[in-house]
Coordinates of C-alpha atoms in Angstrom, one line a residue:
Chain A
X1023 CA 0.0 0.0 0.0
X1024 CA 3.1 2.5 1.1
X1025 CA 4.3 1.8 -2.7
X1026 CA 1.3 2.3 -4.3
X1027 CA 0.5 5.5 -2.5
X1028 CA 4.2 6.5 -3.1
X1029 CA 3.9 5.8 -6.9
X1030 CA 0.7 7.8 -6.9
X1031 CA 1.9 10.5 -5.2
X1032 CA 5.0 10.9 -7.6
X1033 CA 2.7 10.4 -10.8
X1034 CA 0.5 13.2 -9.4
X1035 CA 3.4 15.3 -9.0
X1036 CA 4.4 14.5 -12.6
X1037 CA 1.1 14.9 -14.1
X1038 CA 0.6 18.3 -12.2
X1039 CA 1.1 20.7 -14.8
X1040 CA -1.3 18.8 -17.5
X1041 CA -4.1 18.4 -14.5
X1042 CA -4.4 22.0 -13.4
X1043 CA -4.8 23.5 -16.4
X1044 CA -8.2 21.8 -16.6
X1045 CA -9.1 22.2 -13.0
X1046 CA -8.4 26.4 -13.2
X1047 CA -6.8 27.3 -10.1
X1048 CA -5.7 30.5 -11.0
X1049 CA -2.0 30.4 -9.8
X1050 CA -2.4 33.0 -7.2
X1051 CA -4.6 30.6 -5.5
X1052 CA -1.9 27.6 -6.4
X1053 CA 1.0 29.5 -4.4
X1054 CA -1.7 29.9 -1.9
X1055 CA -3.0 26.6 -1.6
X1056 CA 0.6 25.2 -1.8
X1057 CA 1.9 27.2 1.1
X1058 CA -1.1 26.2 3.2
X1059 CA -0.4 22.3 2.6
X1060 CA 3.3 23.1 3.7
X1061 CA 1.7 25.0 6.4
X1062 CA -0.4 22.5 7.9
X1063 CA 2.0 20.2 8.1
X1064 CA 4.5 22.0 9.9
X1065 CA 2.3 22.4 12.6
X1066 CA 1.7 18.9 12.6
X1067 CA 5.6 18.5 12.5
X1068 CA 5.3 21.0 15.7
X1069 CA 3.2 18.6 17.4
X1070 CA 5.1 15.5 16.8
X1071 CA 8.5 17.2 17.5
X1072 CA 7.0 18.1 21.0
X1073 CA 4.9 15.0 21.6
X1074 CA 8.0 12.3 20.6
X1075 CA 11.5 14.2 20.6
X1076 CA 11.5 17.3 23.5
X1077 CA 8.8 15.7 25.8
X1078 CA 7.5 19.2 26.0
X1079 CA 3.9 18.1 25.4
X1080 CA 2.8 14.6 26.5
X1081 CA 3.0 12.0 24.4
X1082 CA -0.7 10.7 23.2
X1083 CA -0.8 8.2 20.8
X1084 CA -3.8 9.3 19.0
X1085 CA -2.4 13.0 18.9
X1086 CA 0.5 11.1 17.4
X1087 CA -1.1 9.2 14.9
X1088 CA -3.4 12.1 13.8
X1089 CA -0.4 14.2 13.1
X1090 CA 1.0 11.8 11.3
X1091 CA -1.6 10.8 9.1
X1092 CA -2.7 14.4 8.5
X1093 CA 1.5 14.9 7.2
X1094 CA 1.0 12.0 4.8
X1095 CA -2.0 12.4 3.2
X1096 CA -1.7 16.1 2.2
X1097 CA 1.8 14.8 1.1
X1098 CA 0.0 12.2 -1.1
X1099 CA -2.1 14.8 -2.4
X1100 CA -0.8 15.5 -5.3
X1101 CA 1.0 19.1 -4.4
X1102 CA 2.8 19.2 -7.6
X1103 CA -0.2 20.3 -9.5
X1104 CA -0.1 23.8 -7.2
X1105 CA 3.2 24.3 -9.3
X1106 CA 1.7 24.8 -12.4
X1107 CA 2.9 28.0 -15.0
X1108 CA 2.4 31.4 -13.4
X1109 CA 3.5 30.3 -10.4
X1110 CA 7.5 30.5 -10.6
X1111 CA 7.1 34.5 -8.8
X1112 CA 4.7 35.7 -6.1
X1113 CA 1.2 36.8 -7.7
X1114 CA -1.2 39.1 -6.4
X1115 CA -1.5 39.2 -2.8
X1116 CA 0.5 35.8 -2.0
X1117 CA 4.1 35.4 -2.2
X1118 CA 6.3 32.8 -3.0
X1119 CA 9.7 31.9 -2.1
X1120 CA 10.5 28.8 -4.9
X1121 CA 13.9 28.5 -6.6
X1122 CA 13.4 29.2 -10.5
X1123 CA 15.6 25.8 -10.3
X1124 CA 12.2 24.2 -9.2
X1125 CA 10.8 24.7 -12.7
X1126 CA 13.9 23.2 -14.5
X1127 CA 15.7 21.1 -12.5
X1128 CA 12.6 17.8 -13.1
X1129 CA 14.9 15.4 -12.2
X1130 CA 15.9 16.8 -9.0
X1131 CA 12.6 17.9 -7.8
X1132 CA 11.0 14.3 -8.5
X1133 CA 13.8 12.8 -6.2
X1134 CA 13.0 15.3 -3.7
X1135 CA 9.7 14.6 -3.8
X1136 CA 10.0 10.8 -4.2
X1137 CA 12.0 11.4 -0.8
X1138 CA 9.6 13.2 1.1
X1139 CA 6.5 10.7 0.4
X1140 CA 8.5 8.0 1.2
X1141 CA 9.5 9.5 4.5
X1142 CA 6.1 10.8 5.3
X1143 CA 4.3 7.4 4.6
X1144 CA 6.5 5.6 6.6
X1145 CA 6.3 8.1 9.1
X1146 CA 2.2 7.9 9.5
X1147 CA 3.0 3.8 9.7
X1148 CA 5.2 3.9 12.3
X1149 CA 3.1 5.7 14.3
X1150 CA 0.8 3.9 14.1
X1151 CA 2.3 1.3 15.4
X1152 CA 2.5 3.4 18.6
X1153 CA 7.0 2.6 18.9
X1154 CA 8.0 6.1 20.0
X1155 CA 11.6 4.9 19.2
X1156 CA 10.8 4.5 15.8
X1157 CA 8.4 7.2 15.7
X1158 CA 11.1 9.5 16.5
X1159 CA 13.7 8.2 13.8
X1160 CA 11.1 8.6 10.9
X1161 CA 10.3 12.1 12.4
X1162 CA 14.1 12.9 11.9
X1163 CA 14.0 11.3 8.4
X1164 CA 10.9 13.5 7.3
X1165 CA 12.5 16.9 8.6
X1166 CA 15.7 15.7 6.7
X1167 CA 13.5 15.8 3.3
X1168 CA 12.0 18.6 3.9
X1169 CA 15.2 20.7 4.7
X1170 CA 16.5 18.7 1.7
X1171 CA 14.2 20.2 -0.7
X1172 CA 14.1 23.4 1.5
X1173 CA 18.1 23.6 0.6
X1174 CA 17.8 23.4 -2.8
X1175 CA 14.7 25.3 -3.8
X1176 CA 13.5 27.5 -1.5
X1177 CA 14.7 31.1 -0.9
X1178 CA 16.5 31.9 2.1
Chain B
X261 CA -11.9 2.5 13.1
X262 CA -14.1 5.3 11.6
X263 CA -15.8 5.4 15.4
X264 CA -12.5 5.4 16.9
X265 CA -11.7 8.6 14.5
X266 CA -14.4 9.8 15.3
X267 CA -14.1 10.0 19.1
X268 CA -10.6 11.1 18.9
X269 CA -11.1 14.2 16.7
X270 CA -14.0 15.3 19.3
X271 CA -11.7 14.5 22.2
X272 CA -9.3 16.3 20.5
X273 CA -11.4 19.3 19.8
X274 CA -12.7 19.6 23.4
X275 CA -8.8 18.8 24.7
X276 CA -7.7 21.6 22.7
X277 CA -7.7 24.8 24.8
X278 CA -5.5 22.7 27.2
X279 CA -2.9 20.9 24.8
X280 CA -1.9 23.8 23.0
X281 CA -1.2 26.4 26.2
X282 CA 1.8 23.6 26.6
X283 CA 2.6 23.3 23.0
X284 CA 3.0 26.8 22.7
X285 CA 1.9 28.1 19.3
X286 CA 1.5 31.5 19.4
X287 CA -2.4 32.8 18.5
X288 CA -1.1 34.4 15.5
X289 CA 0.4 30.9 14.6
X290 CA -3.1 29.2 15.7
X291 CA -5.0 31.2 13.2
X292 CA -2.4 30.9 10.4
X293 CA -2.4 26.9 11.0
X294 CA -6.3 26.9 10.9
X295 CA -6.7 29.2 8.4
X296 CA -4.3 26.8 6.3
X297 CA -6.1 23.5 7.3
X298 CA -9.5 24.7 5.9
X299 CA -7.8 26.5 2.6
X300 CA -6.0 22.8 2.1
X301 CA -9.5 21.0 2.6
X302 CA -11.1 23.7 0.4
X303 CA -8.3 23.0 -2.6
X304 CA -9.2 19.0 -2.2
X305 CA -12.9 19.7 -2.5
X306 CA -12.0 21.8 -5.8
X307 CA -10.6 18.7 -7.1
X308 CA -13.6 15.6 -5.8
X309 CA -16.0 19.0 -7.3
X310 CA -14.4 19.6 -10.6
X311 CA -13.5 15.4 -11.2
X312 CA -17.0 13.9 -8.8
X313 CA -19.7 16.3 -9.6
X314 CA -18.8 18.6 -12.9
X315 CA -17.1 16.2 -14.8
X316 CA -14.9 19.1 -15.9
X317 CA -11.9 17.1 -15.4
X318 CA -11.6 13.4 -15.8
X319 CA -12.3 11.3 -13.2
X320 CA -9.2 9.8 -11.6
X321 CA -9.5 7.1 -9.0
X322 CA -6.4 7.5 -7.3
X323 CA -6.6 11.5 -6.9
X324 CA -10.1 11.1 -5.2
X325 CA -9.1 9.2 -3.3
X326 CA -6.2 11.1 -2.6
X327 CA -8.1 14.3 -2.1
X328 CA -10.5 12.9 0.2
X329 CA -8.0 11.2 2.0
X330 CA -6.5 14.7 2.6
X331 CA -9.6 16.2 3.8
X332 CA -10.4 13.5 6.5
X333 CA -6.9 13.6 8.0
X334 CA -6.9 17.4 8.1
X335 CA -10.6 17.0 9.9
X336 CA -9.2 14.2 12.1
X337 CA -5.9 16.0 13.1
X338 CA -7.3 18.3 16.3
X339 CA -8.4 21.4 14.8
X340 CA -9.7 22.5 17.9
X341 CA -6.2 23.0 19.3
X342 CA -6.1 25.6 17.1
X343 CA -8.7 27.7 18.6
X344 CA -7.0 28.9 22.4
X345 CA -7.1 32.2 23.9
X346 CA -6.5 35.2 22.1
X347 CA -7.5 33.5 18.3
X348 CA -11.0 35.3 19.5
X349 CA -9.8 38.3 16.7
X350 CA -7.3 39.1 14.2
X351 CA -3.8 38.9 15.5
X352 CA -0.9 40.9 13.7
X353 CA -0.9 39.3 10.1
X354 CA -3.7 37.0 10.3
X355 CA -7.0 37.7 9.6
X356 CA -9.8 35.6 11.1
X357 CA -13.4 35.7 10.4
X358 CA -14.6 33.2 13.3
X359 CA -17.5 34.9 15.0
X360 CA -17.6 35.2 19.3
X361 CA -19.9 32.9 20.0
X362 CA -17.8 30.0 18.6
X363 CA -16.1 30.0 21.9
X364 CA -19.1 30.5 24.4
X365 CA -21.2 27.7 22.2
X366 CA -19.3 25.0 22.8
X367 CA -22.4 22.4 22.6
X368 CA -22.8 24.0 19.1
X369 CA -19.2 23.7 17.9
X370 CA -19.1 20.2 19.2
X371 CA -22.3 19.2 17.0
X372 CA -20.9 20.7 14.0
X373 CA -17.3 19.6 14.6
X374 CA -18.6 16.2 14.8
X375 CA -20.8 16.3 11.9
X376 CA -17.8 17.3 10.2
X377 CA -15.3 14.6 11.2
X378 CA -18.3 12.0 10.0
X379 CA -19.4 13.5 7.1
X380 CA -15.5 13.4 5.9
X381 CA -14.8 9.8 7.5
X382 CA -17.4 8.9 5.5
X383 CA -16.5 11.0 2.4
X384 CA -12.8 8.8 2.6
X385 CA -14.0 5.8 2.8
X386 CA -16.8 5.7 0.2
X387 CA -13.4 7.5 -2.4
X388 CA -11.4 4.4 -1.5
X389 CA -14.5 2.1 -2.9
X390 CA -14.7 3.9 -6.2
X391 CA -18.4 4.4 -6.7
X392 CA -19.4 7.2 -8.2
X393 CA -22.6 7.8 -7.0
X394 CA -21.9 7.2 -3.4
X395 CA -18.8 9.5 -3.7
X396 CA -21.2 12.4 -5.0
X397 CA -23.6 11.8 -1.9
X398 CA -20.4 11.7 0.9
X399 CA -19.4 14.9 -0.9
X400 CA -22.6 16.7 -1.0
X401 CA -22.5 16.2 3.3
X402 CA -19.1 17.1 3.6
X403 CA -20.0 20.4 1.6
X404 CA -23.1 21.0 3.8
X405 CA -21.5 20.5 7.0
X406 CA -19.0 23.0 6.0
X407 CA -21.6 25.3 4.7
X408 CA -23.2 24.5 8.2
X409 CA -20.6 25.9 10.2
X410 CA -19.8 28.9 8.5
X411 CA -23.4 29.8 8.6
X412 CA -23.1 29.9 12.0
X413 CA -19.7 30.6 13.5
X414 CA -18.0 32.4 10.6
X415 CA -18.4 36.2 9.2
X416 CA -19.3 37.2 6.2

């Protein structure tokens, strides 16, 4: 299931460009929609890092799970499509910090990407499994692809 | 499993004021997170609208599935958290339109927070059984109980 949603996920990204153009989101409301994904999920990376690594909040397994699950699925939703032309510079009222590498560099962003639902996915099973050992490696593993893709295209 | 969702997200929603004091997200933060949550669900309905209902682009198993997937674990993830003191008004940059009486109705916001968690519990597990029509209906509630609680605890 992890590879077919991982294989999905990627495909999506591929397929972005061709998909939105059909759906019309106008690409202010791409960059928008994009940033809240990313957005949403850093809170949920919030959670976890407090719940699992600093022991800041207390751990709940159902807190965990959630924010796991919430990480992967918009993950596996197909955010390449919110990259579509238009969107390489801030538009309008929302602002963007993307690399123009982003746009050229197909190869690159796909392994990225590749990365990052791999992590995520096995992130949400893992904690499902409830072993905060584990949960706290693929948490590491997750923030590594993110800064990965952070370090290469976005803006400082 | 969908009961135990269920259950979670309301005990998450009612936990809320008290988990995020320690987890310390500022209420500027809190209103940025939510307002990204609900922007990220709204994207993911676009996509079930535009492939499920219009037929304006083609049907694709895997993104519905995807998208709805999406939208429950954003529902499931403990929105509530994201309502603590001082998210009452706009703080600094963010903008919110939630009206006062969503936190002195707290009966109310649990009926249509849990209305919400089912209809889009339901609305991901009829997407991961492909049927059409059945898709269409679990849509149709999600989009009500949305419409549901902005009629009554957002601005216009």
């Amino acid at each position: 299931m992890m590879k077919k949603l991982i294989a999905c996920s990627a495909g999506l990204l591929m397929a972005g460009a061709a998909s939105l153009a059909m759906a019309q989101v106008s690409p202010e409301d791409q960059i928008k929609f994009r940033k809240a994904g990313y957005s949403y999920m850093s809170w949920n990376m919030g959670k976890l890092k407090a719940q699992v690594i600093d022991g800041s909040v207390a751990y709940d397994q159902k807190q965990v799970e959630a924010a796991a699950n919430a990480i992967a699925a918009i993950a596996n939703s197909g955010m390449g499509a919110l990259y579509g032309p238009g969107t390489e510079k801030s538009v309008g009222n929302q602002k963007t910090r993307v690399k123009p590498e982003f746009f050229t560099q197909k190869d690159e962003v796909a392994k990225v990407a590749i990365a990052f639902n791999q992590a995520a996915n096995e992130l949400a099973k893992v904690a499902a499994g409830g072993d905060k050992a584990a949960i706290a490696k693929a948490f590491g593993d997750v923030g590594k692809s993110c800064k990965g893709c952070h370090d290469q295209f976005r803006m400082d």
